[in-house]
mmCIF file of N, CA and C in Angstrom:
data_model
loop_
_atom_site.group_PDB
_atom_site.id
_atom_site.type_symbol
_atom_site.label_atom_id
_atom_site.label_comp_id
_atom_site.label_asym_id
_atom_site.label_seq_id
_atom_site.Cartn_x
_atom_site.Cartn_y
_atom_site.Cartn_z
ATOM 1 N N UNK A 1 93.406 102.920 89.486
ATOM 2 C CA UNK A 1 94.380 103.274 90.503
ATOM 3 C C UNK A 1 95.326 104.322 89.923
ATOM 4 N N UNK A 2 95.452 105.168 90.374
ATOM 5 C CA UNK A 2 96.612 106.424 90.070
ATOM 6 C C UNK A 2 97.765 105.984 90.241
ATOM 7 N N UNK A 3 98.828 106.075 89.647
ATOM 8 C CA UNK A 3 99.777 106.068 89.628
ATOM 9 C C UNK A 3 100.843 107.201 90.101
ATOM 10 N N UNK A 4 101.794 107.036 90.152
ATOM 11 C CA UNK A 4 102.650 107.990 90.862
ATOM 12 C C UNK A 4 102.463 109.695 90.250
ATOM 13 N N UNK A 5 103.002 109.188 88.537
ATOM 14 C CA UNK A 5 103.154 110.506 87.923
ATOM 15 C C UNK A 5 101.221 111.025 87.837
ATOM 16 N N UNK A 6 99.890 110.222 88.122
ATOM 17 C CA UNK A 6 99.062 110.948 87.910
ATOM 18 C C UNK A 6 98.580 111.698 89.535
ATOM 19 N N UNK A 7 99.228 111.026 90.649
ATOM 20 C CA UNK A 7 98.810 111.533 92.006
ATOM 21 C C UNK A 7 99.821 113.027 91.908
ATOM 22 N N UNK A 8 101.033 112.761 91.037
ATOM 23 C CA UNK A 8 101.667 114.658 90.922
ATOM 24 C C UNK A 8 100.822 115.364 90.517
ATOM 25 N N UNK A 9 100.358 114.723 89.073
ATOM 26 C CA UNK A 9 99.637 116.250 88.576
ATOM 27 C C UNK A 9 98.334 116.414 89.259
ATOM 28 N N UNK A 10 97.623 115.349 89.555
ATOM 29 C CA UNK A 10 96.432 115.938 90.170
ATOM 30 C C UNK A 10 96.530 116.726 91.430
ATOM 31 N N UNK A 11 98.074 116.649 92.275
ATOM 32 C CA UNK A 11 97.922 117.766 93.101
ATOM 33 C C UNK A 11 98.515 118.834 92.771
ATOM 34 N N UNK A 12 99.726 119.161 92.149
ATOM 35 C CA UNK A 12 100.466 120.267 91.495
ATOM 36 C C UNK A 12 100.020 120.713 90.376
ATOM 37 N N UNK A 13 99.010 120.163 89.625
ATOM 38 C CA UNK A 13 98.651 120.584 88.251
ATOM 39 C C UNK A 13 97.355 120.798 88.111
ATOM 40 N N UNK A 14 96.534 121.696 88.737
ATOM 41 C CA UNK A 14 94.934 121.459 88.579
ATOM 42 C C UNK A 14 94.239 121.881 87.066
ATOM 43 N N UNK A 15 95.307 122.107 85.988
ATOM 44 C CA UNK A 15 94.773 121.906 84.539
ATOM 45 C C UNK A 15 94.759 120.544 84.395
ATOM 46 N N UNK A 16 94.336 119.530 84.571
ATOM 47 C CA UNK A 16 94.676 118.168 84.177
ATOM 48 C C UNK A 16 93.749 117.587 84.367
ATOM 49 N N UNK A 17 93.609 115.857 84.296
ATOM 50 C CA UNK A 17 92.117 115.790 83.839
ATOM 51 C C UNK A 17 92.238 114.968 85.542
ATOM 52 N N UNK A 18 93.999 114.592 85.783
ATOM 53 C CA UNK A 18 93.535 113.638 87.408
ATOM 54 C C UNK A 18 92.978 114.358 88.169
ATOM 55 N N UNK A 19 93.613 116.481 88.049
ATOM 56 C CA UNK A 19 92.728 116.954 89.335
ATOM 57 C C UNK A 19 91.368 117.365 88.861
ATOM 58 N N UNK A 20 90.987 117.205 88.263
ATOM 59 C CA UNK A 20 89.860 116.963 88.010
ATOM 60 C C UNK A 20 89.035 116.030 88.691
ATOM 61 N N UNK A 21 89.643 114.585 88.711
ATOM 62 C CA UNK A 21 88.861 113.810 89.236
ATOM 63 C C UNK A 21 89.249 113.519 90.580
ATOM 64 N N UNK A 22 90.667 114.360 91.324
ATOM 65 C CA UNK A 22 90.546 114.796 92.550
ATOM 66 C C UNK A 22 89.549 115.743 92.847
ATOM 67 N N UNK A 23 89.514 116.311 92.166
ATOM 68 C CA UNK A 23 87.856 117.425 93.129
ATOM 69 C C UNK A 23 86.708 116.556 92.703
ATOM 70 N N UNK A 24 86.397 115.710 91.591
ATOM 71 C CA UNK A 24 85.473 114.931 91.733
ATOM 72 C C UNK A 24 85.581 113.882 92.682
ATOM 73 N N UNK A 25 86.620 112.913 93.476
ATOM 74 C CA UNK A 25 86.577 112.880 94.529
ATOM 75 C C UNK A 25 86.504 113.499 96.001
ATOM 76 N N UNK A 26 86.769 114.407 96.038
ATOM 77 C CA UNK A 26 86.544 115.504 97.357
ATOM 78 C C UNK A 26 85.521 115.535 97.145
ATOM 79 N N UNK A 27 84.257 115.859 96.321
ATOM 80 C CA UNK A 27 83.047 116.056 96.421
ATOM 81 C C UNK A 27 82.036 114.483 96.333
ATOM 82 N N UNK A 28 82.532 113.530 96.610
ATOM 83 C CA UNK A 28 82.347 112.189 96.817
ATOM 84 C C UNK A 28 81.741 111.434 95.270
ATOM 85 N N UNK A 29 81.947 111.782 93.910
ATOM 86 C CA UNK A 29 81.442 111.670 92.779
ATOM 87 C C UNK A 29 81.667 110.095 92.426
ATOM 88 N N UNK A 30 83.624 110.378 92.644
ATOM 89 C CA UNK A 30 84.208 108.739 92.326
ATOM 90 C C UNK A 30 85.184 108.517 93.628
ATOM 91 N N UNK A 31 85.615 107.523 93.387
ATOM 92 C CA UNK A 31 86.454 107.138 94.170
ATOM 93 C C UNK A 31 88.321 106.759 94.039
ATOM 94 N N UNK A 32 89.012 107.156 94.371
ATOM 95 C CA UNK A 32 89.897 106.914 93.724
ATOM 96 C C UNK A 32 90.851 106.383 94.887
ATOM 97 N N UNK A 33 91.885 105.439 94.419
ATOM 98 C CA UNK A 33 92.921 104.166 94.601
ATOM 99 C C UNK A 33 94.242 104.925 94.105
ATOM 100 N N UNK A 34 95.456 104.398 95.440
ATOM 101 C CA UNK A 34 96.795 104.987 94.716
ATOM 102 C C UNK A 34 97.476 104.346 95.671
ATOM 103 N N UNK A 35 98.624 103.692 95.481
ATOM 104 C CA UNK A 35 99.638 103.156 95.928
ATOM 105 C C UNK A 35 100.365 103.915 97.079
ATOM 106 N N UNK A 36 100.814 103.611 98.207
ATOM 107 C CA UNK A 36 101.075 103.806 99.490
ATOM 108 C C UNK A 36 102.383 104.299 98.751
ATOM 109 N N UNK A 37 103.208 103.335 97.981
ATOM 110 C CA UNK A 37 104.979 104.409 97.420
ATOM 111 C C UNK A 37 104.696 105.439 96.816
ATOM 112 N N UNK A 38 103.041 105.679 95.896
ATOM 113 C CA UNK A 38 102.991 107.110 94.993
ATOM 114 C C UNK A 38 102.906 108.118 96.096
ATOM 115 N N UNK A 39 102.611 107.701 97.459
ATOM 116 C CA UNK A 39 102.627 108.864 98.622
ATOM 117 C C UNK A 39 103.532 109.173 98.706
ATOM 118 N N UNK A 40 104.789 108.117 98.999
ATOM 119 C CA UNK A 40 106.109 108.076 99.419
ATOM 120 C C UNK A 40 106.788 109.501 98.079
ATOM 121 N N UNK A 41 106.760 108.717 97.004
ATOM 122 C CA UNK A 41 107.388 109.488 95.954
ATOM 123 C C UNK A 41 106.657 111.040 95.946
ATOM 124 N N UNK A 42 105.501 111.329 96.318
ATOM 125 C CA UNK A 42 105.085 112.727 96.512
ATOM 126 C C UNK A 42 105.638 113.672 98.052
ATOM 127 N N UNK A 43 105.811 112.987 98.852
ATOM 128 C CA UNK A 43 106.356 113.119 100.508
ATOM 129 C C UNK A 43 108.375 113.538 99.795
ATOM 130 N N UNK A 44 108.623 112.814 99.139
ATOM 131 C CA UNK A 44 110.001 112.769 99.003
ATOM 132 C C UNK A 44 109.794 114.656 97.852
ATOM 133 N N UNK A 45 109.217 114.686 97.302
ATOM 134 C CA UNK A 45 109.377 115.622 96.162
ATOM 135 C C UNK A 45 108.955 117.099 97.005
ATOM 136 N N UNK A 46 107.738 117.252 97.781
ATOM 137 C CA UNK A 46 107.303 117.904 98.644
ATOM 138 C C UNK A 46 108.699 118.223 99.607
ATOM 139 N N UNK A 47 109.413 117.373 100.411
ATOM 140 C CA UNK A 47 110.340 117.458 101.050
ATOM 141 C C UNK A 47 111.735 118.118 100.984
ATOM 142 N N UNK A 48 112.008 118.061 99.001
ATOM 143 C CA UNK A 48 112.922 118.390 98.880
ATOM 144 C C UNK A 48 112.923 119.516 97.802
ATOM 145 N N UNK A 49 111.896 119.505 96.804
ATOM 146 C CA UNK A 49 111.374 120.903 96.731
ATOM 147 C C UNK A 49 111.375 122.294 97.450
ATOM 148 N N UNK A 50 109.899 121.596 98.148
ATOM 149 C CA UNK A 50 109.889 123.192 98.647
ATOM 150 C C UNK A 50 110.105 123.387 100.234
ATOM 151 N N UNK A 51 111.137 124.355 99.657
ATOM 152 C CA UNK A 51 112.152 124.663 100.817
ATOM 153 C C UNK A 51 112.205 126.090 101.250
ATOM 154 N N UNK A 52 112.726 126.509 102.284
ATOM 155 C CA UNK A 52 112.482 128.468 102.771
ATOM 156 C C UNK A 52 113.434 127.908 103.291
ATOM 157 N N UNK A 53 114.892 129.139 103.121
ATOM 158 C CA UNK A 53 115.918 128.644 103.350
ATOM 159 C C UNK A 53 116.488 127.729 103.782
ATOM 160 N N UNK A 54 116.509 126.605 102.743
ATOM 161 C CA UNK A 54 117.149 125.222 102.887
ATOM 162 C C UNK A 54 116.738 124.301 103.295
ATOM 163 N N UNK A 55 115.314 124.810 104.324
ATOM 164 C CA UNK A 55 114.755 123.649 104.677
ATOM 165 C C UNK A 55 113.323 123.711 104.593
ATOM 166 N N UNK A 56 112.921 122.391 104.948
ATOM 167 C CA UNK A 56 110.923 122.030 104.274
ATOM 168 C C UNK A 56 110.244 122.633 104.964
ATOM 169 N N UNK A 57 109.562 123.343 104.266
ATOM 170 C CA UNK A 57 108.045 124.931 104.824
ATOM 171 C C UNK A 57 107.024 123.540 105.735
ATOM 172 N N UNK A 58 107.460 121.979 105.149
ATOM 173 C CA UNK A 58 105.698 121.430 105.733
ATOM 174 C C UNK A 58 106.716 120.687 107.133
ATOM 175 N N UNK A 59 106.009 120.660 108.162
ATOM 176 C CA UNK A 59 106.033 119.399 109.349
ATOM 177 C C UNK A 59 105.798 118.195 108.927
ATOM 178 N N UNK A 60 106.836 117.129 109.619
ATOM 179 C CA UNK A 60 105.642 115.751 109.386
ATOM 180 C C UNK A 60 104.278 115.984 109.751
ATOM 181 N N UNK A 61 104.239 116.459 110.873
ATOM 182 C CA UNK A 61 102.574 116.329 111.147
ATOM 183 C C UNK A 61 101.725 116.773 109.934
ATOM 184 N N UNK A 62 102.421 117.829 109.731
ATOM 185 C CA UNK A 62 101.554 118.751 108.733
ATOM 186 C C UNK A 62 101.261 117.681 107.356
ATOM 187 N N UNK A 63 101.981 117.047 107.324
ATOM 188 C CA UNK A 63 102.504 116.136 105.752
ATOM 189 C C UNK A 63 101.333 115.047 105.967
ATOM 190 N N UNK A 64 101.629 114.514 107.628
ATOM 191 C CA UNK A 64 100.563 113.109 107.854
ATOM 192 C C UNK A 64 98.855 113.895 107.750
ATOM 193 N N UNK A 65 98.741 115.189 107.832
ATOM 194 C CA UNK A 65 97.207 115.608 107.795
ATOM 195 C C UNK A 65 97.296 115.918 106.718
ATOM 196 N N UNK A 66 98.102 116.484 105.514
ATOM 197 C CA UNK A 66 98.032 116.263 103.524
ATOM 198 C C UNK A 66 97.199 115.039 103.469
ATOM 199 N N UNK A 67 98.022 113.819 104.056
ATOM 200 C CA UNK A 67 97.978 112.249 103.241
ATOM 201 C C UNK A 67 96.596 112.190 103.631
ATOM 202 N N UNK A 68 96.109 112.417 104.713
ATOM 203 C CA UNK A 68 94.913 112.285 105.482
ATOM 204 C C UNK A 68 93.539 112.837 104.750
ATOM 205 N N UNK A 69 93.826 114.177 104.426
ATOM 206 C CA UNK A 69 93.259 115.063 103.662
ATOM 207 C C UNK A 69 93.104 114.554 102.608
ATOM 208 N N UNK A 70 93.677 114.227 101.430
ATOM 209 C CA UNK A 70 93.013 113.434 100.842
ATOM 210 C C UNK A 70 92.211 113.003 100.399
ATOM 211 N N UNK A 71 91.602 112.860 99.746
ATOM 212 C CA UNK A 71 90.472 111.634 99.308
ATOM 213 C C UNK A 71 90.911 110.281 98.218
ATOM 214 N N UNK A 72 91.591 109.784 98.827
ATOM 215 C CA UNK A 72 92.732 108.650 98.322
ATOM 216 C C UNK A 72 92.628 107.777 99.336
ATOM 217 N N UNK A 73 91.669 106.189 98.500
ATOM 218 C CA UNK A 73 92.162 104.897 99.554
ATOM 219 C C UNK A 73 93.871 104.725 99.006
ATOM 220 N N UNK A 74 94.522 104.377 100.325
ATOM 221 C CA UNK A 74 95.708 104.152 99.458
ATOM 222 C C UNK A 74 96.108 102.297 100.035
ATOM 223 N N UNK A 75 96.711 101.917 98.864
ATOM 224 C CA UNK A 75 96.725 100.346 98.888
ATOM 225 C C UNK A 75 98.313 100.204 99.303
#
């Protein structure tokens, strides 16, 4: 199961070995498990990050088709 700090780097960090095994999940290889708050804590960082003047570049909608997108059962 991924944990918070490995669901960051595997999406912000594609030198790393989690996104790694995020594109080995997108291509259906393994399977991977992550906690419903490591969403939360990525939704919160996404949110308050990245910003175009002052406020968040993503929609919820846009955010609920990220989580969706995915290839993450999340528990």
């Amino acid at each position: 199961m991924f944990t918070t700090k490995q669901l960051i780097r595997a999406m912000f960090d594609d030198s790393t070995d989690e996104a790694k095994l995020l594109i080995a999940a997108t291509a259906g290889e393994v399977e991977l498990f992550a906690e419903n708050k490591s969403w939360n804590a990525v939704l919160w960082l996404i949110m308050n990050v990245l910003k175009e003047d002052g406020r968040p570049i993503y929609t919820g909608n846009e955010l609920g088709e990220l989580r969706s997108s995915l290839p993450i059962v999340w528990r």
